[in-house]
């Protein structure tokens, strides 16, 4: 089973329209505020930092390039070819490598694992964007990539982020400029119950090794001039002996 064509087309349309300018996309915050903070939480749980690291749902590669400065082999994978075009243009030196990848397709996860071996995974804000029926399949794919030695770091919006996003979308002046394209392309953030992420992981054979809360910092600003931050939860997961 692969993702629906509607879902894939929505992301293609979004990324074809998106600017190459750093920070033009709602969630494309500078790494010091995103992957840099996450890495401080993730690194202590890595059993083997030398494993390939996969940035799953890498988008335009902002975080991928940051991670490539800190790990020996980093691969950014994406459902959208247009997103990968952005990532490659922004990485002319080839700090990382990039490829199309359907995270819910079992055979693709098995093929990538056969090529790379066990991997460490970084995934930020992808699960809540997936169709509900695809979420367990996506986590199953992560478990395949992680294998026995890898670790996965997942960050997802909290349930409490939904009313904030609804409030922004329903503002009398309309949604903020960087949020509007998300809704226009039909990829408005979905709802993932806070308790469901650990359940998806357990069902895939992974254990939650650490968890916590950390704001997801966006590139957009509210009417008061403050940067919009969305509550999120993070987990580190892997197999335990």
Short mmCIF file of C-alpha atoms in Angstrom, two decimals:
data_model
loop_
_atom_site.label_atom_id
_atom_site.label_comp_id
_atom_site.label_asym_id
_atom_site.label_seq_id
_atom_site.Cartn_x
_atom_site.Cartn_y
_atom_site.Cartn_z
CA UNK A 1 0.00 0.00 0.00
CA UNK A 2 1.35 3.41 -0.94
CA UNK A 3 0.13 6.91 -0.16
CA UNK A 4 -2.87 8.21 -2.04
CA UNK A 5 -2.30 10.10 -5.28
CA UNK A 6 -4.26 13.04 -3.82
CA UNK A 7 -1.82 13.31 -0.93
CA UNK A 8 1.22 13.09 -3.19
CA UNK A 9 -0.20 15.66 -5.61
CA UNK A 10 -0.98 18.05 -2.76
CA UNK A 11 2.64 18.03 -1.66
CA UNK A 12 3.93 18.35 -5.21
CA UNK A 13 1.75 21.41 -5.70
CA UNK A 14 2.87 22.93 -2.42
CA UNK A 15 6.58 22.50 -3.10
CA UNK A 16 6.38 23.61 -6.74
CA UNK A 17 4.87 26.87 -5.51
CA UNK A 18 7.22 27.34 -2.55
CA UNK A 19 10.04 29.85 -2.69
CA UNK A 20 13.70 28.83 -2.38
CA UNK A 21 14.17 31.62 0.14
CA UNK A 22 15.25 30.39 3.57
CA UNK A 23 12.34 30.59 6.00
CA UNK A 24 9.67 31.10 3.34
CA UNK A 25 7.91 27.88 4.40
CA UNK A 26 5.92 27.91 7.65
CA UNK A 27 7.96 25.21 9.42
CA UNK A 28 11.35 25.94 7.81
CA UNK A 29 12.95 27.40 10.92
CA UNK A 30 16.69 27.77 11.24
CA UNK A 31 18.38 24.59 12.56
CA UNK A 32 19.51 26.30 15.76
CA UNK A 33 15.83 26.41 16.75
CA UNK A 34 14.88 22.98 15.41
CA UNK A 35 17.28 20.11 14.65
CA UNK A 36 19.95 21.66 16.86
CA UNK A 37 17.67 21.51 19.88
CA UNK A 38 16.42 18.07 18.94
CA UNK A 39 19.93 16.69 18.49
CA UNK A 40 20.78 17.62 22.06
CA UNK A 41 17.94 15.33 23.16
CA UNK A 42 18.63 12.58 20.62
CA UNK A 43 22.39 12.07 20.76
CA UNK A 44 22.50 10.66 24.28
CA UNK A 45 20.32 7.74 23.17
CA UNK A 46 22.24 6.73 20.06
CA UNK A 47 23.82 3.31 20.38
CA UNK A 48 25.85 3.87 17.21
CA UNK A 49 26.25 7.46 15.92
CA UNK A 50 28.16 6.04 12.95
CA UNK A 51 25.02 4.55 11.41
CA UNK A 52 23.53 6.34 8.41
CA UNK A 53 21.01 8.96 9.50
CA UNK A 54 17.78 9.31 7.52
CA UNK A 55 15.91 12.63 7.64
CA UNK A 56 12.44 11.30 6.87
CA UNK A 57 10.26 13.95 5.26
CA UNK A 58 13.25 16.20 4.66
CA UNK A 59 11.36 18.85 2.67
CA UNK A 60 13.78 21.42 1.26
CA UNK A 61 16.66 19.97 3.27
CA UNK A 62 17.34 22.78 5.76
CA UNK A 63 17.62 20.38 8.69
CA UNK A 64 19.24 17.68 6.53
CA UNK A 65 22.20 19.91 5.74
CA UNK A 66 22.63 20.72 9.42
CA UNK A 67 22.59 17.03 10.31
CA UNK A 68 25.06 16.27 7.51
CA UNK A 69 27.62 18.44 9.30
CA UNK A 70 27.37 16.20 12.35
CA UNK A 71 26.96 12.66 11.05
CA UNK A 72 29.12 10.75 8.56
CA UNK A 73 26.29 9.80 6.19
CA UNK A 74 22.94 11.60 5.97
CA UNK A 75 20.14 10.82 3.54
CA UNK A 76 17.13 13.10 3.11
CA UNK A 77 14.06 11.24 1.88
CA UNK A 78 10.82 12.73 0.64
CA UNK A 79 7.56 11.83 -1.04
CA UNK A 80 7.68 14.98 -3.16
CA UNK A 81 10.07 15.28 -6.12
CA UNK A 82 9.56 19.06 -6.07
CA UNK A 83 10.74 19.21 -2.45
CA UNK A 84 13.87 17.27 -3.39
CA UNK A 85 14.52 19.77 -6.19
CA UNK A 86 14.58 22.50 -3.54
CA UNK A 87 16.87 20.42 -1.32
CA UNK A 88 19.40 19.72 -4.08
CA UNK A 89 19.49 23.34 -5.23
CA UNK A 90 20.22 24.41 -1.66
CA UNK A 91 22.99 21.82 -1.31
CA UNK A 92 25.27 22.28 -4.35
CA UNK A 93 28.22 20.81 -2.42
CA UNK A 94 26.29 17.60 -1.83
CA UNK A 95 26.64 17.58 1.95
CA UNK A 96 23.77 15.08 2.04
CA UNK A 97 22.12 12.85 -0.51
CA UNK A 98 18.42 12.89 -1.35
CA UNK A 99 15.91 10.47 -2.82
CA UNK A 100 12.23 9.84 -3.33
CA UNK A 101 10.76 7.58 -0.68
CA UNK A 102 7.23 6.48 0.17
CA UNK A 103 7.38 5.88 3.91
CA UNK A 104 4.23 3.77 4.01
CA UNK A 105 5.39 1.37 1.31
CA UNK A 106 6.82 -1.72 3.03
CA UNK A 107 8.95 -2.80 0.07
CA UNK A 108 10.64 0.62 -0.15
CA UNK A 109 11.59 0.52 3.54
CA UNK A 110 12.96 -3.00 3.16
CA UNK A 111 14.97 -2.01 0.09
CA UNK A 112 16.47 1.03 1.80
CA UNK A 113 17.34 -1.01 4.89
CA UNK A 114 19.02 -3.63 2.72
CA UNK A 115 21.15 -0.86 1.22
CA UNK A 116 22.01 1.12 4.36
CA UNK A 117 21.68 -1.41 7.15
CA UNK A 118 20.27 -0.22 10.46
CA UNK A 119 19.78 3.55 10.50
CA UNK A 120 19.07 6.39 12.88
CA UNK A 121 15.94 8.35 11.96
CA UNK A 122 15.05 12.01 12.37
CA UNK A 123 11.43 12.89 11.61
CA UNK A 124 9.82 16.22 12.41
CA UNK A 125 6.12 16.88 12.00
CA UNK A 126 5.44 14.24 9.35
CA UNK A 127 3.11 11.77 11.06
CA UNK A 128 0.35 14.31 11.71
CA UNK A 129 0.39 15.25 8.01
CA UNK A 130 -0.16 11.66 6.91
CA UNK A 131 -3.56 10.16 6.20
CA UNK A 132 -4.90 8.39 9.32
CA UNK A 133 -4.81 4.97 7.64
CA UNK A 134 -1.16 5.50 6.68
CA UNK A 135 0.22 6.39 10.10
CA UNK A 136 0.79 2.90 11.45
CA UNK A 137 2.27 1.85 8.11
CA UNK A 138 4.66 4.79 8.27
CA UNK A 139 5.82 3.85 11.76
CA UNK A 140 6.20 0.23 10.63
CA UNK A 141 8.52 1.51 7.92
CA UNK A 142 10.52 3.46 10.50
CA UNK A 143 10.88 0.28 12.55
CA UNK A 144 12.21 -1.53 9.48
CA UNK A 145 14.81 1.19 8.87
CA UNK A 146 15.85 1.35 12.53
CA UNK A 147 16.45 -2.39 12.67
CA UNK A 148 18.14 -3.65 15.82
CA UNK A 149 20.70 -0.91 16.50
CA UNK A 150 19.15 2.30 15.22
CA UNK A 151 17.18 4.93 17.08
CA UNK A 152 14.34 7.15 15.89
CA UNK A 153 13.66 10.70 17.01
CA UNK A 154 10.12 11.80 16.22
CA UNK A 155 8.57 15.21 16.85
CA UNK A 156 4.85 15.75 16.37
CA UNK A 157 2.41 18.55 17.10
CA UNK A 158 0.51 18.11 20.34
CA UNK A 159 -3.26 17.92 20.41
CA UNK A 160 -3.21 21.40 21.93
CA UNK A 161 -1.72 22.78 18.71
CA UNK A 162 -4.97 22.26 16.81
CA UNK A 163 -6.97 25.13 18.38
CA UNK A 164 -4.02 27.45 17.81
CA UNK A 165 -3.90 26.55 14.11
CA UNK A 166 -7.67 26.85 13.78
CA UNK A 167 -7.53 30.26 15.39
CA UNK A 168 -4.84 31.39 12.96
CA UNK A 169 -6.74 30.01 9.97
CA UNK A 170 -9.98 31.69 11.02
CA UNK A 171 -8.48 35.07 11.77
CA UNK A 172 -10.65 37.93 10.42
CA UNK A 173 -7.73 38.96 8.23
CA UNK A 174 -7.21 35.40 7.00
CA UNK A 175 -4.44 32.96 7.86
CA UNK A 176 -0.87 34.25 8.07
CA UNK A 177 0.82 34.34 4.63
CA UNK A 178 3.07 31.35 5.29
CA UNK A 179 0.23 29.24 6.67
CA UNK A 180 -2.21 29.97 3.86
CA UNK A 181 -0.51 27.76 1.20
CA UNK A 182 -0.73 24.73 3.49
CA UNK A 183 -4.50 25.02 3.68
CA UNK A 184 -4.82 26.02 0.03
CA UNK A 185 -3.11 22.83 -1.12
CA UNK A 186 -5.24 20.64 1.11
CA UNK A 187 -2.48 19.59 3.47
CA UNK A 188 -3.75 21.28 6.59
CA UNK A 189 -2.23 19.68 9.68
CA UNK A 190 -4.15 16.63 10.80
CA UNK A 191 -4.80 15.57 14.34
CA UNK A 192 -2.75 12.87 16.02
CA UNK A 193 -3.78 12.10 19.58
CA UNK A 194 -0.87 12.51 21.99
CA UNK A 195 -1.33 8.96 23.27
CA UNK A 196 -1.39 7.41 19.81
CA UNK A 197 2.28 7.99 18.89
CA UNK A 198 3.63 5.63 21.60
CA UNK A 199 0.95 3.12 20.57
CA UNK A 200 2.04 3.24 16.93
CA UNK A 201 5.63 2.66 18.04
CA UNK A 202 4.78 -0.25 20.31
CA UNK A 203 2.68 -1.87 17.58
CA UNK A 204 5.72 -1.64 15.28
CA UNK A 205 7.92 -3.37 17.85
CA UNK A 206 9.71 -0.27 19.13
CA UNK A 207 10.04 0.95 22.71
CA UNK A 208 9.84 4.58 23.83
CA UNK A 209 13.23 5.31 25.39
CA UNK A 210 12.67 8.97 26.22
CA UNK A 211 10.00 11.60 25.66
CA UNK A 212 9.19 15.19 26.42
CA UNK A 213 7.67 18.45 25.23
CA UNK A 214 9.26 21.22 23.21
CA UNK A 215 7.69 24.05 21.19
CA UNK A 216 7.74 23.67 17.41
CA UNK A 217 9.01 27.06 16.33
CA UNK A 218 7.71 28.31 13.00
CA UNK A 219 8.94 31.04 10.67
CA UNK A 220 5.72 33.03 10.94
CA UNK A 221 4.78 35.83 13.32
CA UNK A 222 1.50 36.68 14.99
CA UNK A 223 -0.28 40.05 15.07
CA UNK A 224 1.65 40.93 18.23
CA UNK A 225 4.96 40.48 16.40
CA UNK A 226 5.91 37.36 18.36
CA UNK A 227 7.06 34.27 16.50
CA UNK A 228 4.36 31.60 16.35
CA UNK A 229 5.26 28.54 18.40
CA UNK A 230 3.20 25.36 18.43
CA UNK A 231 3.23 22.85 21.30
CA UNK A 232 4.80 19.56 20.29
CA UNK A 233 5.93 16.29 21.82
CA UNK A 234 9.08 14.34 21.05
CA UNK A 235 10.04 10.72 21.54
CA UNK A 236 13.16 8.64 21.11
CA UNK A 237 12.37 5.06 20.15
CA UNK A 238 14.26 1.89 19.35
CA UNK A 239 14.44 -1.80 20.05
CA UNK A 240 15.57 -2.96 23.46
CA UNK A 241 17.15 -6.29 24.33
#
